[in-house]
Structure formats: structure tokens, C-alpha cells
XYZ file of C-alpha atoms in Angstrom:
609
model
C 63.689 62.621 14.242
C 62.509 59.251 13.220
C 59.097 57.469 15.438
C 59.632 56.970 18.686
C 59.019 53.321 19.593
C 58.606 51.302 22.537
C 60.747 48.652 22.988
C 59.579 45.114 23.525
C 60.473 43.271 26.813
C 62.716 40.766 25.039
C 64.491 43.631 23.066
C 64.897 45.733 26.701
C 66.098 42.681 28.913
C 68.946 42.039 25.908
C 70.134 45.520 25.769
C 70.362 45.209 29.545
C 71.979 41.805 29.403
C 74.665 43.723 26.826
C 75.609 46.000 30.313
C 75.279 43.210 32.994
C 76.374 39.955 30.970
C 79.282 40.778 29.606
C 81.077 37.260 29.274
C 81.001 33.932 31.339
C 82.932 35.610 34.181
C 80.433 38.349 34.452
C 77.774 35.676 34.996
C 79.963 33.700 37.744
C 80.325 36.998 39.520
C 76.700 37.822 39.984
C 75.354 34.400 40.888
C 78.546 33.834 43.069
C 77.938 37.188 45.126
C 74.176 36.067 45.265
C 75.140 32.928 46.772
C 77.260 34.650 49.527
C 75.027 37.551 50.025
C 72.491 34.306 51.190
C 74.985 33.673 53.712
C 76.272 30.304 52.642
C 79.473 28.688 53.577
C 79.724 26.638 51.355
C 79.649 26.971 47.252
C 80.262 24.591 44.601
C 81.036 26.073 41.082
C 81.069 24.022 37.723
C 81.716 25.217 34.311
C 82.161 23.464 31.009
C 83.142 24.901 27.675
C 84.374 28.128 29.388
C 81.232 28.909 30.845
C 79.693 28.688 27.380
C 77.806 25.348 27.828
C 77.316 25.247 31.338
C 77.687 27.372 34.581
C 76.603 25.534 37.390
C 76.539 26.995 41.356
C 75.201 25.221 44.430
C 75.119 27.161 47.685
C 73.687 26.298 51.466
C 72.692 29.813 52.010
C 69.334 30.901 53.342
C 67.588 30.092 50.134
C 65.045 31.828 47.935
C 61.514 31.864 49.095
C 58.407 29.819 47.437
C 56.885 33.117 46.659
C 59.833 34.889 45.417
C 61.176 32.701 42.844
C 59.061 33.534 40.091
C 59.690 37.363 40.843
C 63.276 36.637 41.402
C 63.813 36.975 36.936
C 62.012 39.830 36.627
C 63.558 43.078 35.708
C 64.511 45.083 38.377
C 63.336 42.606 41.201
C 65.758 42.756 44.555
C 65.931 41.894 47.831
C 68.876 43.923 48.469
C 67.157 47.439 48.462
C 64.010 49.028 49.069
C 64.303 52.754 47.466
C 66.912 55.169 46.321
C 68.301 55.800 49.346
C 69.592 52.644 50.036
C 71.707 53.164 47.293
C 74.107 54.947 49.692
C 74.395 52.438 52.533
C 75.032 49.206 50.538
C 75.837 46.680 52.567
C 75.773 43.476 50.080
C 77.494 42.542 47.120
C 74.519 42.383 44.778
C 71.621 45.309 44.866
C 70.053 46.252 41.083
C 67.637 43.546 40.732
C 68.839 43.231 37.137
C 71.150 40.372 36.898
C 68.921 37.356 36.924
C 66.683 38.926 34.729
C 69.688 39.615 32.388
C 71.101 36.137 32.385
C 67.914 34.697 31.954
C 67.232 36.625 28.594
C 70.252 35.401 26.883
C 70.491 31.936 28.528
C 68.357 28.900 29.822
C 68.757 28.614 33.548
C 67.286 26.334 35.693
C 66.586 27.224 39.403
C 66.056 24.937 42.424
C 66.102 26.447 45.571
C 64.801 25.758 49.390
C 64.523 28.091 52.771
C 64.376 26.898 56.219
C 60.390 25.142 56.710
C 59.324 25.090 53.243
C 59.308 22.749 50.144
C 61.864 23.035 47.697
C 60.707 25.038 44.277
C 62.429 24.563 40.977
C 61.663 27.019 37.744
C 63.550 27.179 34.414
C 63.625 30.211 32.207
C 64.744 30.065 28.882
C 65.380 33.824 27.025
C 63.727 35.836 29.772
C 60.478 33.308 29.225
C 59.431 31.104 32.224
C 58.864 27.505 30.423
C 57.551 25.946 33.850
C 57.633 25.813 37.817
C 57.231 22.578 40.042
C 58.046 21.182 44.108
C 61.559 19.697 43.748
C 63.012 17.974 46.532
C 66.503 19.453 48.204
C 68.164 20.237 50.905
C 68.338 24.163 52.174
C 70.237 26.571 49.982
C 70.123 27.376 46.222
C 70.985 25.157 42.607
C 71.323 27.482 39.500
C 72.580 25.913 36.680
C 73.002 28.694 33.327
C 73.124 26.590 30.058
C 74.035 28.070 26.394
C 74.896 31.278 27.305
C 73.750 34.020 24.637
C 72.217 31.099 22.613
C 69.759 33.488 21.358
C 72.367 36.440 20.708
C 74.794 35.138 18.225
C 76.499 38.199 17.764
C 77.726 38.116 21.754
C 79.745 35.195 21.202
C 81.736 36.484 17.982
C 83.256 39.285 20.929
C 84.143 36.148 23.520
C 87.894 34.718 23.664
C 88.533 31.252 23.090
C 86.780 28.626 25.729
C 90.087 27.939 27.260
C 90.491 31.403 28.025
C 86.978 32.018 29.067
C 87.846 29.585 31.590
C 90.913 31.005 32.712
C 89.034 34.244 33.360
C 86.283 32.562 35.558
C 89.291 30.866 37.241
C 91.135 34.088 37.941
C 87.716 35.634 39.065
C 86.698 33.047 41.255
C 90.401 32.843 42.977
C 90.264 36.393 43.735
C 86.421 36.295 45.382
C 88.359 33.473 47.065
C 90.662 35.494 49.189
C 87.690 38.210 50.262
C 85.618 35.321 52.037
C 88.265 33.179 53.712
C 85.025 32.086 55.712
C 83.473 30.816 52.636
C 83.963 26.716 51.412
C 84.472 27.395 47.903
C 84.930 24.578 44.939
C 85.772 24.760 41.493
C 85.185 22.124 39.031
C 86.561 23.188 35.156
C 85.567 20.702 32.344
C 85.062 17.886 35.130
C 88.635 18.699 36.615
C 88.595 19.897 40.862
C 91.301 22.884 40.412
C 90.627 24.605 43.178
C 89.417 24.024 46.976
C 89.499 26.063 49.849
C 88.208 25.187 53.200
C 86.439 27.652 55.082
C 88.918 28.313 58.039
C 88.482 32.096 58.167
C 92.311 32.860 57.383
C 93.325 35.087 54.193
C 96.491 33.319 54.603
C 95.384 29.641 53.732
C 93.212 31.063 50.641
C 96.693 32.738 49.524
C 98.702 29.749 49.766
C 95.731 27.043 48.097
C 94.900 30.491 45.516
C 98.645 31.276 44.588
C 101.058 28.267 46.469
C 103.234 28.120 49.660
C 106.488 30.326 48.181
C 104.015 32.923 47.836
C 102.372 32.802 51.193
C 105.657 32.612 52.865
C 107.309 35.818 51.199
C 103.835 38.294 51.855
C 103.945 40.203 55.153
C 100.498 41.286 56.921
C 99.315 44.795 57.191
C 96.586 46.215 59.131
C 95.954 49.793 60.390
C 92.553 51.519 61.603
C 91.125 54.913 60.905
C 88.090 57.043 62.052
C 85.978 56.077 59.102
C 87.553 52.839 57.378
C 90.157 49.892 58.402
C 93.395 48.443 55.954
C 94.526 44.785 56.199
C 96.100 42.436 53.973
C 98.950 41.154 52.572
C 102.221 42.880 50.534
C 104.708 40.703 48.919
C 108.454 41.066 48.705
C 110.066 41.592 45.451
C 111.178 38.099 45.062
C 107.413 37.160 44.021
C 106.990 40.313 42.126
C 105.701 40.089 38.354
C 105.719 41.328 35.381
C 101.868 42.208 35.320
C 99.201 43.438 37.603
C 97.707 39.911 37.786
C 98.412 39.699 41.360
C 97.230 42.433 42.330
C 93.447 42.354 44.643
C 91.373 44.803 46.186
C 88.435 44.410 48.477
C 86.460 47.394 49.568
C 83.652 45.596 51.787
C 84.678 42.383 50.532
C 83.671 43.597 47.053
C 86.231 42.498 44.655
C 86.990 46.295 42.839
C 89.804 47.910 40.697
C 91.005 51.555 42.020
C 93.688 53.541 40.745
C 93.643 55.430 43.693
C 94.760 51.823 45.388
C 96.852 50.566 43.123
C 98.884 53.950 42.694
C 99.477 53.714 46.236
C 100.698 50.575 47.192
C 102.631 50.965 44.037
C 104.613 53.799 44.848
C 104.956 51.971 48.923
C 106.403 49.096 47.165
C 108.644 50.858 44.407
C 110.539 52.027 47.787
C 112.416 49.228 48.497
C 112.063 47.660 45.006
C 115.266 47.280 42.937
C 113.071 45.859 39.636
C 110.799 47.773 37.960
C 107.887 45.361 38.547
C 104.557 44.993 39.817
C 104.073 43.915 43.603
C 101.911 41.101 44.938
C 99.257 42.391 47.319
C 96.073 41.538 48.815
C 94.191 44.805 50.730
C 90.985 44.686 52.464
C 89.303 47.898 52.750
C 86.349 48.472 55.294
C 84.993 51.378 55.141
C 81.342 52.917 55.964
C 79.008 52.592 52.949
C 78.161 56.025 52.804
C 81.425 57.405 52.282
C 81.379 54.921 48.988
C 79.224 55.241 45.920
C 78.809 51.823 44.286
C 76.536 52.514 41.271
C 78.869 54.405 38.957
C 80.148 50.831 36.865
C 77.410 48.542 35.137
C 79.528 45.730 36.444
C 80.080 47.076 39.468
C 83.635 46.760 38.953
C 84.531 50.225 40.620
C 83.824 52.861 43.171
C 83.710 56.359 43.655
C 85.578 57.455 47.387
C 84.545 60.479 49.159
C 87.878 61.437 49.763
C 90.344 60.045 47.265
C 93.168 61.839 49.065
C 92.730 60.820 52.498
C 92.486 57.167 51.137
C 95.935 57.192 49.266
C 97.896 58.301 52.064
C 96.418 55.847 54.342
C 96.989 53.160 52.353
C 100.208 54.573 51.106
C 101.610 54.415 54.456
C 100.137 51.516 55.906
C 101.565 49.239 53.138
C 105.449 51.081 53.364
C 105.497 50.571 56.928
C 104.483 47.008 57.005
C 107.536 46.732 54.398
C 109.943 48.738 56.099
C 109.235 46.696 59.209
C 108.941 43.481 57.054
C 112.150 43.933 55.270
C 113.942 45.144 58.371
C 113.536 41.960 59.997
C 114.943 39.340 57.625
C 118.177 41.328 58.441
C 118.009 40.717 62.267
C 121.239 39.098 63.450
C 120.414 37.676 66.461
C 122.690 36.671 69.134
C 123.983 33.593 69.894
C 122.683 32.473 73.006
C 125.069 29.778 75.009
C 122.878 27.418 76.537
C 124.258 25.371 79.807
C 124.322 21.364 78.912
C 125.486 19.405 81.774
C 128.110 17.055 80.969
C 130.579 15.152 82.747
C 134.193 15.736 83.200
C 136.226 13.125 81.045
C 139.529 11.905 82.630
C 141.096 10.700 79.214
C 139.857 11.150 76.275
C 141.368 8.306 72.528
C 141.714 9.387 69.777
C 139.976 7.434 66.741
C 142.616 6.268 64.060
C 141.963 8.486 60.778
C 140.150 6.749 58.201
C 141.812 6.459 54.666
C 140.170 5.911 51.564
C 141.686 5.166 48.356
C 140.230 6.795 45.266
C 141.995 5.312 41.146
C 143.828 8.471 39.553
C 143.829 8.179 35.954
C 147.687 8.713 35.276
C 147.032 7.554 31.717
C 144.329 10.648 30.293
C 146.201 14.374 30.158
C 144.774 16.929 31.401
C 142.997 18.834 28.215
C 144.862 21.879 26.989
C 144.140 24.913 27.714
C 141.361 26.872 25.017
C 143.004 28.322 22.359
C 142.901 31.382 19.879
C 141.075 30.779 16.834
C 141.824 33.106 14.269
C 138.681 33.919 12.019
C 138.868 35.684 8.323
C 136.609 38.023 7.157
C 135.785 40.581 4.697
C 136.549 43.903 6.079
C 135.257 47.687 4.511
C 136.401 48.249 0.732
C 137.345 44.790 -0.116
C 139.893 44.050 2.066
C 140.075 40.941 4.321
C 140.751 41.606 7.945
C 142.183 38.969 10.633
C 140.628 39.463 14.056
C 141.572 37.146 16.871
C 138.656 35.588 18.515
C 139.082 33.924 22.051
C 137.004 31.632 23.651
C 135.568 34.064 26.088
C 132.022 33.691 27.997
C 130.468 36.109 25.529
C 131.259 34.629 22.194
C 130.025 31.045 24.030
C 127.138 32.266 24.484
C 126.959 33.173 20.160
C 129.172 30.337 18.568
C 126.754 27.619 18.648
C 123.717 29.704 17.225
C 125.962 30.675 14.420
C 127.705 27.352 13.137
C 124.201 25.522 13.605
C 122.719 27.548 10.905
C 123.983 28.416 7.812
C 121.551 30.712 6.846
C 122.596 33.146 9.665
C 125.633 32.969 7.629
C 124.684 34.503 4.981
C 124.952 38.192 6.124
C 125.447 41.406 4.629
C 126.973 44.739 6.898
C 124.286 47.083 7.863
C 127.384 49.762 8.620
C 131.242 50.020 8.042
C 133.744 48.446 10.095
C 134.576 50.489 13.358
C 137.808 51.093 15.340
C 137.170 50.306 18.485
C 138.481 52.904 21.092
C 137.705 50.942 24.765
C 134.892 50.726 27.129
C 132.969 53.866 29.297
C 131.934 53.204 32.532
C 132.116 48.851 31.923
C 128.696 49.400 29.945
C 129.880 51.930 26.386
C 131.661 50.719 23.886
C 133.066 53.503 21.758
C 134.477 53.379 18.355
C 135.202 55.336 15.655
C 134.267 55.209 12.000
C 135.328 57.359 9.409
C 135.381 60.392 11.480
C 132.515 60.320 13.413
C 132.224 58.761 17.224
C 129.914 56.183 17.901
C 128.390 54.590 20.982
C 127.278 51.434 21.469
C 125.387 49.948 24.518
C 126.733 46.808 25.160
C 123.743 45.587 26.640
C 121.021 46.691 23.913
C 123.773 45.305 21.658
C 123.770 42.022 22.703
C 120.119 41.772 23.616
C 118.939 42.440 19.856
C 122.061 39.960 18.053
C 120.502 37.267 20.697
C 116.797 38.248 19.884
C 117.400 37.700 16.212
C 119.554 34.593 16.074
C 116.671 33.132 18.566
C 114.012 34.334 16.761
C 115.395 32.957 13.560
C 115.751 29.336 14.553
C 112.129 29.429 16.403
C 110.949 30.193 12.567
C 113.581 27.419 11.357
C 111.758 24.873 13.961
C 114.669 23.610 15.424
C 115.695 26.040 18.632
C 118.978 24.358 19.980
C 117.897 23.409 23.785
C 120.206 22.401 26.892
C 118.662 19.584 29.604
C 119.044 21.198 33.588
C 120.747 19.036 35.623
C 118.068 18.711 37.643
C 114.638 20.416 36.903
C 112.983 23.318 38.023
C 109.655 23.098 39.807
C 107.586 25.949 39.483
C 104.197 26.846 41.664
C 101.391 28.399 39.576
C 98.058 29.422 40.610
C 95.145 29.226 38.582
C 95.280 31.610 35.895
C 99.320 30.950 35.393
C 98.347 27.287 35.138
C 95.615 27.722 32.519
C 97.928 30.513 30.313
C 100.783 27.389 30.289
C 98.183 25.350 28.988
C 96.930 26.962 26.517
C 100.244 27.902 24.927
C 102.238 24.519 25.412
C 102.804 24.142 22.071
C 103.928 27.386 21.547
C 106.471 27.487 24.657
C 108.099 23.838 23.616
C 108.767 25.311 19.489
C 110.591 27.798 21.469
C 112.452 25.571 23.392
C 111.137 25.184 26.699
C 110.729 21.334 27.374
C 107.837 21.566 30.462
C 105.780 18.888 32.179
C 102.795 18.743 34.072
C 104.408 17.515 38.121
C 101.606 17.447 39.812
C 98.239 19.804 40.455
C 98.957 23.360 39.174
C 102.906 22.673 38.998
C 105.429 22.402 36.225
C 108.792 20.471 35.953
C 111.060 22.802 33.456
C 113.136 19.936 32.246
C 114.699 21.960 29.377
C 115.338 25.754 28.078
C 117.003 27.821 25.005
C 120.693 26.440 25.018
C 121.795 30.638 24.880
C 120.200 31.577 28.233
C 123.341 29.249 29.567
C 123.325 29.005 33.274
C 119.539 30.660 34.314
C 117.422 30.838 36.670
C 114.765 29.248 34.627
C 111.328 29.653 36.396
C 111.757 33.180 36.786
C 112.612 33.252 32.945
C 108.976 31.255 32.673
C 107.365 33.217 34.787
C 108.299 36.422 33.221
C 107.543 35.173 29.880
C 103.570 33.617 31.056
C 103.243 37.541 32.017
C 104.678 38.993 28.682
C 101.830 36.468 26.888
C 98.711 37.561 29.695
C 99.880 41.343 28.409
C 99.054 40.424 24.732
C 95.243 40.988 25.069
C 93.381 39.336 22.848
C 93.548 37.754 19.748
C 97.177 37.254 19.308
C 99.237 35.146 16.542
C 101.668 32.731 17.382
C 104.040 35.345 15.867
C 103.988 37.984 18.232
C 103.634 35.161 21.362
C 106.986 34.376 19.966
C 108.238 37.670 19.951
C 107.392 38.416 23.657
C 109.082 35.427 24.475
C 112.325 36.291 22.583
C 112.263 39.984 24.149
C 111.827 38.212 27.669
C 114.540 35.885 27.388
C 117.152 37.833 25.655
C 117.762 39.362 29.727
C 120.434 36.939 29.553
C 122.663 39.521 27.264
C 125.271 41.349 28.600
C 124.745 43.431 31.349
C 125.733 46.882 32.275
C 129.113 47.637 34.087
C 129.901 44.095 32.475
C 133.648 44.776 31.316
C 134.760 42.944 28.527
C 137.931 42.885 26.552
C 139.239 44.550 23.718
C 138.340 41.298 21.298
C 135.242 40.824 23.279
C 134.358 44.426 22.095
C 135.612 43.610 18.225
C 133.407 40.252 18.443
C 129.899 42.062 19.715
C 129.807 45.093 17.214
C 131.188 42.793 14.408
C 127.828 40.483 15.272
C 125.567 43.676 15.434
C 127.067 44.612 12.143
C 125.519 41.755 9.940
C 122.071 41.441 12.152
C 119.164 42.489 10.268
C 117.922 45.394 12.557
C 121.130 46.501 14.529
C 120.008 50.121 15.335
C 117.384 49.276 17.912
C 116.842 46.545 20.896
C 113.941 44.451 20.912
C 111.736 47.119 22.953
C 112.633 50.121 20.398
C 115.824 51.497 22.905
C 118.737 52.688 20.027
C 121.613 50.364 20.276
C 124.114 53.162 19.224
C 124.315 56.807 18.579
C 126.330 59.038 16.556
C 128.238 62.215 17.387
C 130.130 64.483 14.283
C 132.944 66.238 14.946
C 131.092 69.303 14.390
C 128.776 67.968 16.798
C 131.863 67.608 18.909
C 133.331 71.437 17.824
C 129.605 72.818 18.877
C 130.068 71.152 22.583
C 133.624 72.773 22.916
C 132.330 75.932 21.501
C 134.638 76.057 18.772
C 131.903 77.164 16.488
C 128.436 78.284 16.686
């Protein structure tokens, strides 16, 4: 064993910092719960440069005393607990004593804050040292502004996303602290830009529509159910404003902003009930419970909890949540009786008629009426040299194929990845089966037609020129913070794959344009599902595979199961799968066709062993 040594304050209050301080967001967090653990109502938040440059919070709480601010930044220092045995009865959202001290060691902040009867008192600390203290004037509550966050640790910042998603994160942080203090003023200023304001009226249901936006609000039905030791309210959405992630997804135990499993399982499995997508539910639950049947301290960040009785809480909350949607669901189907109301009216003796009105609308007799769509025969080289007619008509399918195709003639240029089948007919509107050589093969129509659209849309996003169709008349979509700030940030890469968008408005977006192959869609859901398919990348990700999850999310306009389709529908989708560089597999690894022998076929029957 190598010489013990004794670390050096500065050395110590970093290493803690690397627990406490993990990004920008973890120092919003801490000051943020300081600020409403001093009983303000009203906070003002401000960050630049993600939180980088500048993290600024003004509260009205109670303030920090004269005599306290100096002992406020050092190490274990708290007002929130007196000895280990408060550790079991927390009752605030802060209680270590670490987190000033933390931020202060990697950061410079300056303090200003004021009680009730005394002077105001400003300090700044830069890297855990104090540089001065003076009077400052203010008004009652608390100023801390945290400047060049891990200026002095260099190696932090090589581990921290870009600023725009630093941001985000704060954003989505401070959204979700939002809902737990409905009570609570809150404003956010990012990069000099108000994007969000709440106003202190006590209601979880005006933070959800000003957090998320009023579709969302309107589709979430309230929950709330008591037990001996703890109470469940909040909010469950219906599967219309479902997603593809767990990004709206928020738990409060004690107004603590926490992730559980235990939680999340079980308001999972209460929504899969009545779900028909295999998505992730919007839900807000607010768990009160007594402190001591809680432990707190088992996450540096504070980020989890340890229950007492894990089982007893997932059946509660379990059941709580599928009532409130069995109930909820049950009563957009009531049909309620017309109800005849008496109008008094008087008796008319005669009653004239009004002449009918007659307008007269030009008819074209000149223009025919265009023929009907014809068949198109199309040559091509079939197996062992020999050209093959196959009769192509202008079905919904091949529409959907025909205009990728002749737009690029390097699509054209295709060689068969295996022989030409004989198509035998359809199984259940969703199987095609065929038969080559002497062997069977399946094909699902749907995996099929999902991987030939993948490719051919992945090809011209690499080409630079995806073929794009105008809507009629655009599609505004809602988002809330952190959907807002993921559209930003990959604008560029959403328009090269052909999604014309516009800013209309706060946190909303016009979709003017989309893919010309997604043909008649419901487009926001399309964007929405493809901002969540992004937020699942993690971090670090090229443009390539950003374009990838949006070709896998947008191919859901391929043929469906228990679609039937003709005989030359049939011929037309294998043929395409044929010549498709990777025709054995969908975009999310599924096969696209299996293979059965006819000794496969003899073993089945029992004809051999």
C-alpha cells in the first residue's frame, strides 16, 4: 500500500462537486429546491450558454441570515438537519449541507441575500475561496448568480452535451419542478428568451397546460385516492397523447421530483389496459407519504428513494391510476339522452312557402372526362436470362413506390438479392406466400414494404434531394419545452429529410410540408414520434443515425397487416424487395421472410423423422 495522504480542502470539495454537480441541471436543481425550501412564491431563473456561462436564480423566500452566509459554502453546513436522525423524517427538498459548497468549488457564484429586519449581505466565492463580503441593498429573499461553471475543472466539461442541449435539460428539469409547486411563480429566461411562465394559482392543471399545452391538459383525467400511511393524486393521459418515450412521465414523492421503477411499472401496466399502442403514457402522480416510511439518502443526487414497502405501494398506485381510466374512458362513451325542452310558441294559422332559390353554375361541355388509369406493362429480366412481362396497375401501393423510383436513376441500377418467386396468394390479408424452386417462402407484407420504403427514403436523404408534398393546409403542433428545444436543435436535419417546419408562434410549429411517400398522414403525430426516436439517441449522435431513426419512424406508412392486396399488387412488392439492398430484415431487425423445405414440410406431416 502506497502513503496515505490527506487530501487538501480544494482537492475534497472537487471530488464532492464530481457527486453533487453533475451538469448545469444538477446545479438548477439544488439552488431551485433551496429557493422553495425558503418558502418563496415566486422564482426567476436565467441561464445563458446552457448553464455554462451563467445560472442566475432570484427568489422572495425568507432569506439567508447576516450570520449565516459566510457558513452557508462551507462543507457540510445545513439548515435542514440537526443530527442523524433527522435523516429519517425529511421534510424539505434539500438536507446535506454539501451543495453550495460543491458549486462554489468549481464555479464563481455571487450571493446577495436579505431576511425580514436586517440589511441585505452580498458574498462571492470563486473555487470554494471567499474573494469578499459587503451590505448590498435588496429587497427580502435571495440572488445567486453561478458563473463559469467547472472553470477550474476542465476535464468536467469534455463529459457535458452541447449548450443547446444543456439547456434543454435545465428546461425539462425546471418544467417538471414546475408541476410539483403549482403554488410557486416560476420564470424561465434561456439565452435572454421568456420560455416559460407559470403563475402561482395553486392548480396542477394550469402548470400542465402552460408546461405541456391545452390538447394535453384536456385529454389527462385526475386521480386521487388516500391510504393509512400515504395519499395518490395526479393526472393520467389517454392514449391519444401517448409517446414514444418516457419524457412525459413525472413523479413527486413529497413534492420531490424522483424516478421509481416501482411507479413507473405500475402506472405502466394500469395504462397498457386500455392501450391499443405499445407506447408510453402521460402521467403526473403526487405521492405523500410520511417521511419515515421513505429513505432519501441512498442517490448522491437525490434522484431516488428507497420505500418501506415496495409492494403495498405498486398496488396502490396500480389501482388508483386503472380506475381513474376505467372511469375516465367510460365516460367519453356516455350517450346521453335527448332531453325535449318546452319552447312556447304560437299557433300559426297559415304558413308560405318561400320560392326555391336557383343558382346557375358553367359546365364545361368542351373538356372530357379523363380516362380511366390504365395497365402499363413493364419488361424485365426474369431468373436465367429470360425476360418476363408482368402487368403493373396503378394501384394505391405501387403509388406510393413509382415516383421514388423514376426520380432516381441510381435506384435503378439494381441487382436480385434472390430468384424470382411464384406467387401462391395471401394468408390471413397480411402473408404473402410464394414458391421458389421448391421451397415455400413467406413474406410479411408489412416488414416488406416498410424496409423497400426505408431504403428508397434513406437513399435520396443521402442524394439531398427527398421528393416532398405541400399539406393543403398545415399542421399545427403544441410542444412543450424540451420538444421545442429537440426541434431546434435538429432543424436542419428534419428539413434534408423533408419536413418543411416553421416556427407559429411560442413553442408551436406549422408543418407546412412532409416526405411525398407518407401520402395522406397524419403528420404531427409522424413529428412527434420521430422528436422521440431522436431524445432516445443519447448522446453524441451523427447526423447518420438521426436520419436513420427518422426513416424507421416514418416508414409506419407501409402496408399494414390484414391489408389485402391483389395478385399484381403481390408480384409488384416482392419484385421491389428483390433488388433492395438488405431485403431479409425490416428496419428494426424483424425477418421480412422465412423459408420452409419440403423436408421441413415432410418432418411436420411426419412423413420422416
Amino acid at each position: 500500500m502506497g502513503k496515505i495522504n490527506l487530501l487538501s480542502a480544494e482537492t475534497f470539495n472537487k471530488i464532492a462537486a464530481g457527486e453533487v454537480v453533475e451538469r448545469p441541471s444538477s446545479v438548477v436543481k439544488e439552488l431551485l429546491e433551496n429557493a422553495i425550501d425558503a418558502g418563496a412564491t415566486e422564482i426567476h431563473l436565467e441561464i445563458a450558454d446552457g448553464g455554462e456561462s451563467l445560472i442566475k436564480i432570484v427568489d422572495n423566500g425568507e432569506g439567508i441570515l447576516e450570520e449565516d452566509l459566510r457558513h452557508a459554502f462551507l462543507p457540510h453546513a445545513t439548515s435542514k438537519i440537526r443530527s442523524a436522525d433527522d435523516l429519517f423524517s425529511i421534510r424539505t427538498m434539500g438536507f446535506r449541507g454539501e451543495a453550495l459548497s460543491s458549486i462554489a468549488s468549481v464555479a464563481k457564484v455571487l450571493t446577495r441575500s436579505k431576511t425580514a429586519g436586517e440589511d441585505g449581505r452580498e458574498i462571492l466565492v470563486e473555487g470554494g475561496e471567499i474573494r469578499y463580503e459587503k451590505y448590498a441593498p435588496m429587497d427580502q429573499g435571495t440572488l445567486m448568480e453561478v458563473r463559469d461553471l467547472f472553470y477550474n475543472v476542465p476535464a468536467r466539461k469534455k463529459f457535458l452535451k452541447t449548450k443547446s442541449r444543456e439547456g434543454s435539460i435545465i428546461s425539462e428539469i425546471v418544467a417538471k419542478i414546475t408541476l410539483a409547486h403549482p403554488h410557486i411563480a416560476f420564470d424561465l429566461v434561456v439565452d435572454g428568451k421568456n420560455v416559460l411562465r407559470t403563475y402561482g394559482t395553486g392548480e396542477q392543471s394550469d402548470v400542465i397546460r402552460q408546461v405541456y399545452s391545452k390538447k394535453v391538459q384536456e385529454n389527462a383525467f385526475y386521480f386521487e385516492e388516500h391510504y393509512d400511511s400515504f395519499s395518490i393524486h395526479g393526472f393520467i393521459g389517454k392514449e391519444e397523447i401517448s409517446r414514444g418515450s418516457r419524457s412525459h412521465e413525472t413523479i413527486f414523492v413529497n413534492k420531490r421530483l424522483i424516478q421509481s421503477k416501482v411507479i413507473t411499472a405500475a402506472v405502466e401496466r394500469a395504462f397498457k389496459s386500455f392501450a391499443t399502442v405499445n407506447r408510453f403514457p402521460f402521467f403526473v402522480l403526487n405521492l405523500e407519504i410520511f417521511p419515515e416510511l421513505i429513505d432519501v439518502n441512498i442517490h448522491p443526487q437525490k434522484a431516488e428513494i428507497k420505500f418501506e414497502d415496495e409492494g403495498h405501494i405498486f398496488k396502490s398506485v396500480f389501482q388508483t391510476v386503472h380506475d381513474a381510466l376505467k372511469k375516465g374512458l367510460q365516460g367519453t362513451f356516455d350517450v346521453k339522452a335527448a332531453v325535449e325542452e318546452e319552447v312556447p310558441y304560437e299557433q300559426l294559422t297559415s304558413l308560405e312557402k318561400e320560392p326555391p332559390i336557383y343558382i346557375d353554375l358553367p359546365v364545361d361541355t368542351v373538356r372530357e372526362t379523363p380516362p380511366a388509369p390504365s395497365l402499363e406493362p413493364v419488361k424485365a429480366q426474369g431468373e436465367m436470362g429470360k425476360p418476363y412481362g408482368e402487368v403493373r396497375p396503378v394501384q394505391p401501393l405501387e403509388k406510393r413506390e413509382e415516383t421514388l423510383l423514376e426520380e432516381h436513376p441510381a435506384v435503378q441500377e439494381r441487382t436480385a438479392k434472390f430468384p424470382q418467386p411464384k406467387i401462391i396468394g395471401q394468408f390471413r390479408s397480411t402473408y404473402i406466400l410464394a414458391e421458389i424452386f421448391d421451397e415455400l417462402y413467406i413474406f410479411d407484407q408489412h416488414a416488406a414494404h416498410e424496409k423497400i420504403l426505408f431504403e428508397k427514403y434513406m437513399a435520396e436523404i443521402r442524394q439531398g434531394h427527398v421528393v416532398s408534398q405541400g399539406l393543403l393546409i398545415p399542421e399545427i403542433v403544441d410542444l412543450d419545452l424540451a420538444d421545442h428545444h429537440l426541434y431546434q436543435e435538429n432543424h436542419s436535419v428534419l428539413r434534408d429529410a423533408g419536413f418543411h417546419l416553421e416556427d407559429f408562434g411560442d413553442r408551436s410549429v406549422a408543418i407546412r410540408e412532409v416526405p411525398v411517400f407518407l401520402g395522406q398522414v397524419q403528420a404531427s403525430g409522424y413529428f412527434l414520434e420521430i422528436l422521440d426516436n431522436i431524445r432516445n439517441l443519447g448522446k453524441g449522435s451523427p447526423e447518420e443515425v438521426k436520419y436513420l431513426r427518422i426513416a424507421t419512424a416514418a416508414c409506419k406508412s407501409a402496408i399494414k397487416a390484414y391489408e389485402p392486396l391483389t395478385l399484381d399488387e403481390m408480384r409488384h412488392l416482392i419484385e421491389e424487395l428483390r433488388y433492395i439492398a438488405e431485403p431479409f430484415t425490416c428496419p428494426h431487425g424483424r425477418p421480412t421472410l422465412v423459408k420452409l423445405t419440403e423436408k421441413d414440410m415432410q418432418k411436420m406431416f411426419r412423413r420422416i423423422v
